[in-house]
Structures are given as structure tokens and as C-alpha cells.
Amino acid sequence: MIRYAYIIPFLPLLSFFINIAVGKRLPRKGDWLCLGTIAVALAMSIGIFYEVFRAYDPNFRYHLVFPWITVGDRALLNTGILIDNLTAVMLLVVTIVSTLVHLFSIGYMHGDPRYSRYFAYLSIFSFSMLGLVLAESFLFIYIFWELVGLSSYLLIGFWFEKKSASDAGKKAFIVNRVGDFGFLIGILIIYATCGVLGYDQVFLAIGEGKLSGTLLTLAGIGVFCGAIGKSAQFPLHVWLPDAMEGPTPVSALIHAATMVAAGVYLVGRVYPMFTPDAFLFIAYFGLITLFLTATIALAQNDIKKVLAYSTCSQLGYMVMGLGVGGYTAGLAHLTTHAAFKACLFLGSGSVIHAVHSQDIQEMGGLRKKMPITFVTFLIATLAISGVPGFSGFYSKDMILGAALEFGMKSASPLHMIFFIGALFTAGLTAFYMFRLVILTFFGAPKDHHKFDHAHESPPSMWVPLVILAGLSFSFWYSGWFGTLVQKPKSVANLAAISAPAKVATMEHAAVVAPAPHAEVEKTPHAAAPPVHGEGHGAAPAAHGGARDEASHDAHIAHKAHSIAMYSSVAVGSLGIFLAFVVYSFGWINPDRVMKAVKPLHNFLQNKWYFDELYEATVINGSKALSRGLYWFDLHVVDGLVNLTAQLGVFVSFLVGKFDDYVVDGAVNGLASATTGSGSVLRRLQTGKLYHYVFVLAGGALIIFLIKAF
Amino acid sequence: MSGPADFIFYAAAAVTVGAAILVAILPNILYAAVALLFSFAGVAGLYVLLSADFLAATQILVYVGGIIVLLLFAVFLSNRISEAKITNPTHFRLPAAAICLVLFGVLSYAAVSTPYAVKKGVYLPTTADIGELLMTRYLLPFEVASVLLLAALIGAAFLSRPDRAASVKGEMEEGKR
Amino acid sequence: MFLGNLASLGYFLPEFAVTATILLLVVVHVVTKSPKSTTSGFLSLLGVGAAILLAGVAPAGAGRSIFEGMVAHDGFAVFFKVLTALATLVVIFMSMDSRDLAGRSQAEYYIFLLSTLLGMFLLSSATDIVMLYLALELVSIPSYLLAGYLKGQEKSTEAAMKYVVYGATASGVMIYGFSILFGLTGSTQIAEIGRSLAAGKATLPMLLAAVMVAVGFGYKIAAVPFHMWSPDVYEGAPTPATAFFSVGPKAAGFAVLVRFYYTVFAAAGPGTGLWSLTSAVDWPFLFAALSALTMTVGNLVAVKQNNVKRLLAYSSIAHAGYMLMGFVLLSSAGIKAILFYLVVYLFMNLGAFYVVVLVSNATLGEEISDFTGLGSRAPFAAVALAIFLFALTGIPPFSGFIGKVYLFAEVIHRGVYWLAVVAGLNSVVSLYYYARIVRAMFFEEPKDASAIPVPAVSAAMLVLLAAPTMILGVYWEPVARIAADSVRMLAF
Amino acid sequence: MGFIDSHILSFMTFLPLLGAAVILCAPKGKDETIKWIAAAASFLPVLLAVRLWFIYDRTLAGVNVASQFQFVEQYSWIPSINVEYFVGADGISMPMLLLTALLSFLAVIGSWGIDKKIRGYMALFLLLETGMMGTFISLDFFLFYVFWEVMLLPMYFLIGVWGGPRKEYAAIKFFLYTLAGSILMLIVLLALYFNTTNPETGAHTFNLLHYMSQSTHNGWLKGFDVRVLLFLGLFIGFAIKVPLFPFHTWLPDAHVEAPTAISVILAGVLLKMGTYGLMRISFPVFPDVTVYFALPMAILGVINIIYGALCAMAQSDLKKLVAYSSVSHMGFVLLGMAALTPLGMVGASLQMFSHGMITAMLFFLVGVVYDRAHHRQIDGFGGLGVVVPVYTAFVGFAFFASLGLPGMSGFIAEQMVFLGSFPVFRTLVIIGAVGIIFVAAFHLWALQRVFLGPLNPKYATLEEINAREIFCLAPLVVLILIVGVWPMPVLNLMNASLVRLVDLVKVVI
Amino acid sequence: MTLDKLLVIAAALFCCGLYTVMTRRNAVAVLMGVELILNATSINFVAFSFFLNRVMGGQIFAVFIIVLAAAEAAVALAIFLRMFSTTGTVEVDSADLLKG
């Protein structure tokens, strides 16, 4: 099965071409075609995963490489696919969610004038995403990177008659391009120094020290810039909320489960090349993002906006997790998040489908009307809030643990901020998610007209919900995931880097005992990975060097994780409780809280001050523009983007003028000078004979005098 | 040779140049024409001194007898006799004068400074020689000159012949322009 | 050595043909009752045609000096005789088409034309200053008359007046220079003069003479600063005459310029004919400067012109400047370039004027605005004119380009790069004003779209002129060889 | 077939000329016939090009070795000055030949709608094609120059007669600019002629290959500063054609005023001639100077990239936007060439090829909407996507291809240029890479203003793109995709030659 | 009486002639100037031929100068008269229809 893996991406591509060409004329406008191809892809992914799972080897690697561009006699660029455990998992995630979204869309998009084109777009997206997952080299992940950008552009702007929609699409693409610019620079640095772009080749070269020191850090940050753009990390997260202009299933698929996670996947994919400095950089951006966006999410009333910001926030978790060394944690959260966030979005989709509104202020009490949606939604919410037993708890807890561990081992106490921030945000998450649930499903309906028309969705829509909800329990993931997806050893040549020594040692400690050779050979088509080889070479030394320290670290890690678990459970439940207190039981009237605490905030740090005003602004949605985090978000960051855009336009305007008047002017000036001198000379031709004779005599004389003396 | 010849030479030179200057500056064109006459005569005198008897004769005949008369005719024809003053205004004097003076300086300096291979001039009749040369060596120019004179003759005749049709046509076109 | 007069007659057939035609015309003019008939035109056609044939067949051989050394009969002379005669032939056709001349007595016109032709024959072959002066006057005096031929028109008369005074003065200055040369060498044979000058040392009078002679020749080829007569004369004269002036006398002028300087001031011997008298006088720079000045002035002023005739007049000044490039180093290659350029120039310039004649016949005007929409009114003529104009600009695949290449090659070969650059910029400028006409013809819509009839004869002539202009741009080997040969026979 | 194969280049070059002659002789009022003749005359070269594709030997390098050129024809033309009719093909010219053949044919089809003076139009167009082909096959500098100039006249008339409102200005501006450039070229040509000799005969020569072997240079041409001057003269001549900042200002006017098909040719083929000339003549003849000027050239390239993109962003006229975008794209070519690395050089060449197709598509598409709406103001439209979905799809495709979307030829070319030149000019390439953001920005911006958003009621009944137009576009779409996914076939054409070229230049370091 | 004296005289004549040509407005007077120039030239020729061992070429040249002067004068005057009859004046600077 795995030897046919390269076929997987082409299935959706096929359906894309067919649907774009003749989709309209096909029965049912070709939706079955797209659904079928993706389903086949799903089947194959399951097969692959099964093989990988049976091998059960942390270092499982399957390579399929052949030259793509040959200049002169040597191949300069290769193409191919790389399958290891992470890939297998990602394949599974992408195909599952994609299939379910296809299914869901059949109901959701029913009757849309561009129905077939919608499915075609879904297919091209699936193609790009699968390609991105399977890609074997930096260049090809970049290629599919752009392609998912394209499909996201197409799907966000699917209802392009709405100016807001087309705006959002444009914004998404351009903001991503900004990130890709960094990505490109990173790739260029790598190629210029290593001369290759395949992951393993690059890691090998880096191991040989071809690329090291600050340049390596820069390359890592450059690559991470791509992730910033794609995974909507601060400061480029502004496009994601706008992207909600697209159809809701699209939001579920692209802007919650898969594409936005691609950034995280990228970081995980190239994990070994990051230097500690780069990691710190990554971690900080993750932290800022998860906190910032969570605070914003607190006060949104648009159901999809809330979910969008929560997505940003969760992505922040993953990025931070990876940044602080929680490789498994981050990727696990990616996986679990894909399931429950997709479930949430689809649930919101079915709600919107029912009440034809996205404003939670107009909902309420829907649990009676649409029980299945409610239950599934609730499960997913519990998952995201990190309630034990649900998938979210499993992964988020790991991240918190990693953060705490990092903080404890790190030299500077400042690094505890990762744990604290994350923990606090976990509470916020629980709070705003349950606020959402309560306002939507509990209490009394606020808009009876809408309420009366609400109804449960058709099976094609709730079946996916059920499946995804089912996947939101932790038992699916616990155990094997931690074993199969393990942190690869860093190949960065750390000699040149002045990083806290502890970080480095921590990374060494994290290396698991390399699997025996036999197993590696057993794995079908497995090329012994250089990373692994490195492990052979360096790991014993590392262990010999720091065995006792390793055990010490293990102890700390254990302690950290247990602390993290309890605290996160506590905070999570606190958040949930508060949500009920405020929005359900009505013990505390939110408005009264507002009034009560407003003076207090004047004595507190700006942040809280902004949070509250932000609440106010969302309630009557206009005053938001000038103050608070939202102010920060909307004006400073987005403003920066717009500003740069405007700057670009302005500069280009100037340049245009420059071109018209100066450059071109010079030419025309030359011309006019020519004609001008012409008219001057022409005036010499007076028509007066004696002038002519005079010129004759004078000319002769002058020539003579010049020559004679 | 001495005294008298030199005297004659200087006299002729003075007449030639003086008259030429008068031609250049005299305000009245008739007077200028007369001055030109004297200048030509002076040149003829110089020819005599240079033992160019035939030339001297031709000079008198053609210039004095022909060209001057032509000029005078032209003067009269090209001025309305009715208005008595037949003036000869000038303009553009200073630059012209400047150029001419410089030119004169250059020419005479070149003349004086150059070591020409001067021989002692001898006085012999030239008519026979010229006649012979014109019939032998310079036959072709002689013949060509005849063609040239023919063309000039026809031209002069053509131009002086009134051409009413054409002139009418011309005016018509002037009108159009 | 020199052939005697009688022995020479055999080598003088073209001249005889022309002279005979002139006399015949006189007779015809006297006897015929209708002076306006076109008989004289046809007669002169025959005469000139005969002259061309005779000039062509008369074997130049190694070149000999005939009529007691008055004129030379060599490839160079034959080349120019054929060239000028061809020009005259075309001009005769043009004149028979022209509306300017229609309704006037024809005979005199052709008499003047042919006398000029005779003068050009002699001018291009004269080897004795007496002969040279006569020939020059024989070219000039009938030209004055041609210029003033439109008796009724102020412009024509004024042109004639300016021409005669300017010409007389110029030739006067020139012969003054001759007199000095005569004084220095005591001979009227230019070969003699050259030899004894090479011996002598007197630079100052020699320089003086050279400059004064240059005035005379410069006036003939209308080189700055002796060009000022030409625009006025060109505009005033009847268009065919203008066309004639811009090619025939100019060519003859170049002929005599080259022959005279090459014989008198250049080292003897073919091929190596670089200036021998560079001792005190930097001839190359002098003529390079003249050439640059000439082409620049011509082009820049032409840019401003709205009258096509006047525009072409200035452009012909510019072309004289281009041709002077070949003269700068007085090398045989350069002279070859000049000869070649004269050939292509003959066709393209006469062609341009021919179309101007046709157009002004129809539109009674020669302003650029009169050419508006010619592309649709008379496509054939318009295309022909476009070809001629672009050839004049020097754009492949037209002959003008090849001519320019040879000229450029000469100066670049000798390392006078600045001149090449100046010339290059000049041709860009020239494109600008030539294109103005093209633009008027093709890009703009005419006020009245009535078609302009082009007589069959005229069309044929246009073809005959355009064909060489295009063919020589693609395959010019024969002409190049002829030019080369003509140069080689020059030194005798 | 053998005869045709051995003279295939001449056939490709002169068949159109033949067609032009036939057209001129065609009877009056037979416009349809004329169009068909033109189509045939331009389609035969396409067939020959296909033939060429199959019989071209990819292993021979050419560049400076006469024996390694293919389909060589060498006849003496003007013996007295050793001008030869010397043509041949190698990896540098092959892609351009194929491109020219294809685009010319499509352009003829694209100008089917011309109704004014069709006879002159088609004749001039075919003459133009002859000029272009000839330029790409010439190996004799004189021949090259003649063909180079031959293109000017048809172009001048095609713009001036069939152009837009400011056609006169645009036409003469184009003409003057280019002529100025070529005069410089002429001077350099003659200087080279007089300072090089044919090793066999010892006579001066116009043979480009002789110029490339230093041994044939005599006299001062060995002096470096002189070579610098000659190189600069030549470079300006070519730079005007490319066009490089600051010689580019003729381009927007010319493109905007020219009729659609002519803009296609202008941007698709003529612009390439500048860079082709650099590759064919400047680089191999003056290797040392090339290395000396590598950095300035790269800087110019980057300026073009950024400058063109910014200018494009400022435009309100769709066609002008496209025109400036090609300024930006040609910058990549120069950057890649200046790097003097195999990858960069090949990337540059591929960029020439791919930009030829992409920009042709863009101009075709602009022409399509212009034919219907009779204006090109970007803000004058809006929401067309609803009315003309197919057309919108094509435009979207072209725009994304132009902004370098993976899977299309433009992306590969740009990436190869970046990868090839980054090791040499790091900072420059980073600056240049900023261009990809601007490029994306102005393309999407324009796309949105014209096709997305609420429909402008004025165009509610806009006519959908018709079959003929699709026929023009489809081949390009296919090619762009193929090259974008699997570029090796095209790269194999160039590889050997360009690697040889790089070695040739590098050897002097 | 020496050669250089004669040459100087000729030069003076020449310059007078040139001056006349440049300053006179009456075309006829201008023609007089031309005649002066021609005379200056022929003086040169004759003088040279006298002093250079009696080379007759100079005198021949002078003869032709005279002849041509006559011819020229005839033509020129005819043109002037024609001009007078068309424009009513022979003033050279009133004739500036052609310029620029």
C-alpha cells in the first residue's frame, strides 16, 4: 500500500480537473466524484497508517525520490515523497476531516449556483494539502504551501459577489505571501549553503556544519515565517478571522483543521534544524498569539469569529509547545485539535444552517431543537476546554507540561511565563468556549422567530458531527502517539550558539534510545534516516556525558507534568464554572460585573483595562475601534498590514509619477532640446543674402584661422 | 626698370584700389558704377605693365565697353527714373568691414611672406601665344566657353522675354498660398 | 601622357552627345511653332540616354589624360558621368510630369538642364584648373537659370537672385585660391600642382588656397558653412530642378572635391591616399568637424520644417555631411564609400522628390499637411515615398543603410569614433522628421479622401527608382565593386 | 524531408515573407482569403518548429563552436566585406524559435477581427515574423543586425496605423528609442569587424563565433577599457529592447497603443531579443567585461523587478498594468543571467520562454475585454466574474501564472533564478524577492476590482469569450501547465548550451 | 613693381569686392562687388604669369575669367530685371520670402 502513496494526492486533482471542466453536466453536479476520490484517498491513508502502525518504529521512514530539475549533468532539484509516522498521522487527519467536510457540504451547500465549482475547489485543496503533507523537500513543501494558499483564496472568496468575501480572500493570500517571503529566504539560505533541499539531505549537510550559527538560526526563523503566515500566528493572524467569510465547511476544513495546522506541521517537519535561539523565538510568538487571540475570543458574538480566534489561540498552543521542546505535545494537539475544532465548526455550520444567523445573541435554547448538534458540540467543547477524558486534555496537558518543564530547567526564571501564560489562557479558553455553548444552546431563546424555524440538520450533516465528536475522546490518541511521534534529535551545530546550556542538555536528554538496526531494515522501503544515523553517532556520547543529569531531567519532567496536569484541570474547570456562573445561573449579571469592575480596571494594568472596554465594544459593536486589545489587533497589527499596503500603493504611485515625469521627461526633454536647437539654427537662415555671404566669408576665415594658428 | 615705370605702376595701383574703395563706399550707385569703371581701367593699366597687352585690350573692351554699360542699364532699368534719387544704401557695415580687414591682413601677409620663385619678368607680345594656346592646348575650354556663352545668351533672352501666361499662373498660385 | 585634341575625340563621345542634343534643341526651339510641346523633353531624353550608353561603353581602361591634359578619362570620371546622366534622365521624366513647368516654353529648360549636365561631365573629369573653373561655371550658370525658371513667381526669382550672387562670390573666392596655387607652382595642371606642392614647403599660402578652394567646392556640395543658399534655392526653384540640384551638382561637386584634393593634397598612389600634408594642417579633423557640423545643422533645422521641399533640402545638406565622413581621411576606402553612397542617394533622393512632384501636382502644395492620408489616397506613391524616406534614414533592408554602413565603417576603421557617434545620433534625429511625413501619410485621415491619380509612366519611374533602393539594400556586391574600381583608377 | 531538414531554419524564416508577398499580390476585396493565407504562412513555421523539436540534438552545445550548431547554413553573401548568410540553432535560440513560431501563429488568429486595411496588416505582420525568426537564427553579426532592424518598420506601422488613440506618439517613440539603441550596436559591430580576423583567411569578419575566440582579436580590442566601451554600447542597445530601467519608458506607451496581437508579439518575443542578444553576443564576446559588470547588471535586474511591480500597482489601465508587469518579469531574466551560474542562466532562459507565453496570454485576455467594453479602466469594471465565468477563469489562470504560482512555468523560472543567483548576490536577491509580494498584491488587486465584488450593471450583458479566442489561449494554458509541472523537456533544450555559456564566461576569472 | 606689391593690390581689390557684396542692398551694386573680386583674381594670375617666367596659363585663365564674368553679368542682370518686374525692387534684403 505504502508504495502507492504517491497516488493519493492525484486522486483529488483528477476530480478537480473533471469537475472544473464538465462538473455542471455531471449528475448531481459531480459532488459524488469529489467525495469518492477523497474517500479512496482516505482508504489508502488508512492502509498506510496501518502499515506504519504495524511497523511501530519511531524512526520509520519511507523515501521515494527522483530528480526533477537537472541542469548540466547534475540534478539540482529533486521531487518525491517522504513518509514517516508524522506524515502517516497527518495523512489520516487530512483525509478524514476532508472526507467528512465533503459529506457535510453536500447538505450545507445544497442549491448553491456554483455547487460543482465548490467541490472542485475542495478537491484542489485536498490535492495541495496532501501534497504538502507528503512533500519530501523544502522546495516542494513551498510549492504546495502556495497551492493551499491558492485554494484557500478561492474558497474564502467563493461568494465573491460579496465585497467582504473577495477582500478577505485577497487579504489572506497577500498576508500569506508576506510569510512566504520569509519562507523563501529561508529556503534560499539553505540551498545556498547546503546545495540541496531534501529534508534529510539538508539535515545531513547541517550536521556536517555546512550551515550553522546565526545563519542557521536565520534560516530557521525564515522557515518559521512561513508558519507564522499560514498558521495565523501573531503578527500575521489578522487574515484568519476575516477568512470566516468563506462557507462554514471550508472554515472547518481549511481554517481550523488542516491548512492552518500546516505551519505547525512544517515546524515539526523541519524540527531538527532549529537552534535554541530559533526555538525561543518560536515559543514567544506562540505565547503571544495564544494569549492575545484568546482574550479577543472572550468577547466575540459571532459564533464563527469566536471559533476563529480560538483556532488562532490553539495554534498558538501548538507552536509554543513545539517552541518549548514539546514536540510530541504540539503535534498531538494538532491532531486532536483537528478533530474537535472541525467538529465545532461543522456544528456551528449546522446551527447557522438552522437559524440563518451567526450572532449568538440571537440564539439560545437550541439544545431542544437540535439535540445531535448540541451533544456533539458539547463534547468538542469539553475537549477544547481540556476536560480529562477528552482529547484536548491529553494534548494540551502535554503542552503545559513541556512549558513548565522548560521553565523549570531554563536558566532564566523569565521562561516560566510560558507555563503561566498558557495555563491562564487554558482557563480563558474554557470560559469563552462555554460562554459560546451556553449562549447558543442553553437558556431561553432570544429571537423566537429564528428559534421557531430552527430544526435539526439532515443526516449528511450530522453524521460527520457524530464521527468527529467520537474522535474527540482521548483514548484514541493516548499511548501510541507518544511513542510513534517522537522528537528527532537536533542536528544544529550548537557550538556557535550562546544558548542556555540547560536547553541544550534537555534536548539531548530527550533523545530516545535508537531502535535496533534489524527493525529499520524490516520496515519496507525504509531508507536509514540520517537523523537516525546521527543518533547512533552522537547519542551514546551524549548519554555517557550526562547520564545522571538525564535521570535528573527525567525526574523534573515527571514532576512538571504532574503539576501541569492538576493545575490545568483546576483552571479548566474554574473557567467552565465561571462561564456557567455568569451566563447560565445568572448569579452574576455580566452587565453588572461590567459596571462594578470598571473603576477597578482604572487601577489595573492596561491589559485588563483594554479587555473590559473590549467587552463593551463588542456589545455595541462600534466603539471597539479605538481601544483595547481589539484596538491593538484591529488597528496596530492589521493597521500595519493595511499601512504597508497603502504605503506600497503610495510609493508605487510616486514611482509611477516619477516614471511619467522624470525618466520619460528626460527623454522628451532631449527631444524638445533637439527641436529647440533646430529652431535656433533655423533662425540663422534669415533669407537675407548678405547674411549668407557673411557666413561664407566668416566661415572660411574661421576655418583658416583655426587651422593656421 | 626705374622711375617712370614705377610711377605708372603706383598711379595705376592707386587708381585701381582707390576706385575699388569708392565702389565699396560711395552712397550713389551711379557714382559707384563710374568708380568701378576707373578701377577696371586701373587694372587694365596694371596688365600693360605686366606685359599682358592682349588682356589689357580685352579688359577695356569687355569690361569698360560691355559690363559697365550693362550695369548702368540695369541701374536705370531697376530704378524708377521718375523719382530722381538713385540711392545705394548700405547696411551691416561693421562686421563686414571687420572680416574684410582681417582677410586683407591675412592675404597680404601671405603674399609678402611667401617666397615665390620670382624670375625677372620680360616684355614680349602675348597675343600670338595666347591665340596659339587657345587653339591647341586650351582648345577644349575655348569650345566649352562657347557653349557656356550660348547657354547664358539663351538664358538672358529667356528671362527678359515677358511671359504673361506664366506670370498670371504665378499670381494665381500666390493667391492660393 | 597627354593625348592631343584630335586623338582625344574618341573618348569624348558622351559630351558630344549632350552638346549635339543642346544644339538640336536650339534648332527645334527656333523652328517649332509650339514651344510648350514635349518634343524637346523627348529629344533630351534621347540625348541623355545616348550619353549614358556612350559613357558606359567607352572603355575607361587604365585611365588616360585627354585634350592636352585638360580632362581625364578614367573610371572615376565615367562613374560620375553615368551617375549624373542617370540623375538628369530621371529629372527629365520628372519635369515632364511636373505641373510647375507645364504651360511654359520647354526648350530653354532642357537646354539649361543639358548644359548643366555637360558641365557636370567636365567637372567630374577636369584635371586643369582652367577647365575646372569653366566646368564649374558651366554647372552654375544654367543652374541659376533653372532656379529662376518660374518667371512669374517671386520665390523662384528670389531663389535665382540669391543663387547667382552667392555662386558668383563663391566661385570668385575659389579662383582666388586657384591663383595662389598657380603662383606657388606655375602650372594649371592639378597633377603638376600636386607634385610641386609636395616638394615645396610653403604651408600658409597653401592652406589659404586650400580653404578658398574648399569654399568653392563646399558651395557646390552645400556643406556648412557654405550651405546657406541651398534651402532657399531648393524651395524657390521648380521641384524637378530642386531634385536635380540635390543630386547632380552635388555629386559633381563631390567628384571635383575628391579628385582635386586627392590629386593636389594627397600622397600619390592608389589605396594609400591619406593626407600627405598633415604637417601643419590637421586636415582629418578639419573635415571631420565640417562633416559633423554639416549633418548636424542640416538635420536639426530640417526637424522644424513644414515644407517638404525645404525639409528635403536640409536633409540633403545632412547627407552631404554624411558623405563628407568618407572624405575625412581621403582614403580610397572612404572615397569608395562616398561613391557608393552617391549611387544609393541618387535613387532614394530623386525618388522622394518624384513623389513630391506627383503630390504637389494634385494638391497644389508641398506642405507636410498636403501629404495627409496619402496612404489611402495614393497607396502606391505613399509606399514608395515611405521606402525612399526610410532609405534616407538608413534603415535596413534599404540601400541607404548599406551606404551609411560603408561611411561609418571608414571613420570607425580610422578610429574617429566621435564622428561615428555624432552621425549615429544624427540619423536618429533624421528619423524623426522623415517619420513626420510617413505619419502624415499613413497614420492620419485625409480631409478629402479623393484618390490621387498616378500616371502609368510615373508609376513605372517610381518602380525603377524604388527597385534599386530595395535591391541594393539586400545585394550590393556589384555596385560596391564598381565603386571600388572607380576609386582605384582615380590616381593616374 | 532531408532537404527541408537541412534548410529548416531558412524555411521557418522566409515562409512568412513568401506569404507576405502572396498577400500583396492577392486580388482586392478578398479579406477572408488574405487572412487564411496569413494563417497558413504563419502555421507552416509552427509545423517546422514541431519538426525541429523532434530532430534537434540536445547534446550539442553550440554557443561558440561552429561544429556544434545544428541546421547550419553558411553561404557567402557579400564577399567583398565577408558578410555571410550564416544561420544555425543551438540551445540559446531553440526556445525562442519555438516561442516565436507559436506566438506568431496565435497572433495571426488573434487578429482575425481586424477589419481596417487587413492586407497591409497581415503583410507587415508576416514581415515582422521573418525579422524575428531571422534575428534568432543569425550567427553572422551583420545578418543579425539586418534582421534586428527589419523588425522596426513593421512594428512602427503596426502600432502607428492600427494602434490606439495616441498611436503616433507611441510608434515614433518606440522607433526612435530602438533606432538609437541599434545605431550604437552598429558602431560596435563595425569596431568588432575591423579588429577581428577570420583565422583561415585572415580577412576581417562578421562571424560571431570568430569574435568569441580571443585569438582572432587583434590590435586594441585586447585592451580591457576598449572592450568595456564596446560592451556598454552593445548593452545599451540591448537594454533598450529588454527594456531595462531607465530605458523602459517606450514600453508602456507602445504596449498600450498597439493592437492586441501586436502587444502579444511585442511583449512575447521582442522583449526577449534584448536578453537573447546579451546571451548570444555580449556575454560570450566580452566574457571578462561581463564578469566585471555582473553586479551592476544584477542591480539593474532587481530595480526592474521592484520598480516594474510598483509601477504596475499604480496603473489604472489594465494593459499598462500588464506592460509594467513584464518590465518586472524581465528583471528576473537579467538577475538570473548576471549570476553567471548554470542554474541562474537556465532559469533566466526559462523565464524568457515562460514569460513569453504568460504575457502573451495576458495581452490576449486584455484584448478580449477591450473588444467588448472598449475601455480598459480597471475601476470601470467590477464583478464580471458572474457574467463571464470562463473568461474570468482564463484571466485568473493567467494572473496566477504571472504572479508565480507553483505548477505554472513562471514559478519554476523565478525559483531557478532565485536559487541560482542567491549564492552570488544575497542581499540583492532578498530585495528582489520582496517583489513577489508586490506582484501578488497588484495582480490580486486588479483581479478583484475587475472580476470580483458586486457586478457593475453596465456590463450585465457582457459577451462571453468566444471559440476563436479560446483557441488562441488554450495552447498557452497547456504549455504553461506542462512546463510548470515538468520543465525538463524545455530545459533539456537549453541545458548543454547554457552550461557551456557559463563556462565560457567563467573561464576568464 | 614687385610681385608682392601686386598681390597686396589684388588682396585689397578682393576685400573691397567682398565688402561691397556684403554691404550693398542694391543687387546691381552687389554684382559690382563680384566683378571686383574677379578682377582681383585675374590680377593675381597675370602677375604670377609675368613673374614666373612667363607661364601663359595665368593669362589664359585671366582671359576666361573675363569671358565668364561677362556671361555671369549678363545672366545676373537678367535675373535682377526679372526680379524687378515681379517684385518692383532689386534690394536684396527685401527678398526674404525664402527663409527659415
Coordinates of C-alpha atoms in Angstrom, one line a residue, chain C residues 19-20 48 406 446 453:
Chain C
T19 CA 26.3 69.0 -76.9
A20 CA 24.6 67.8 -80.0
V48 CA 21.0 61.8 -72.3
Y406 CA 30.3 52.0 -45.6
P446 CA -7.2 62.9 -45.0
P453 CA -4.2 59.5 -59.9

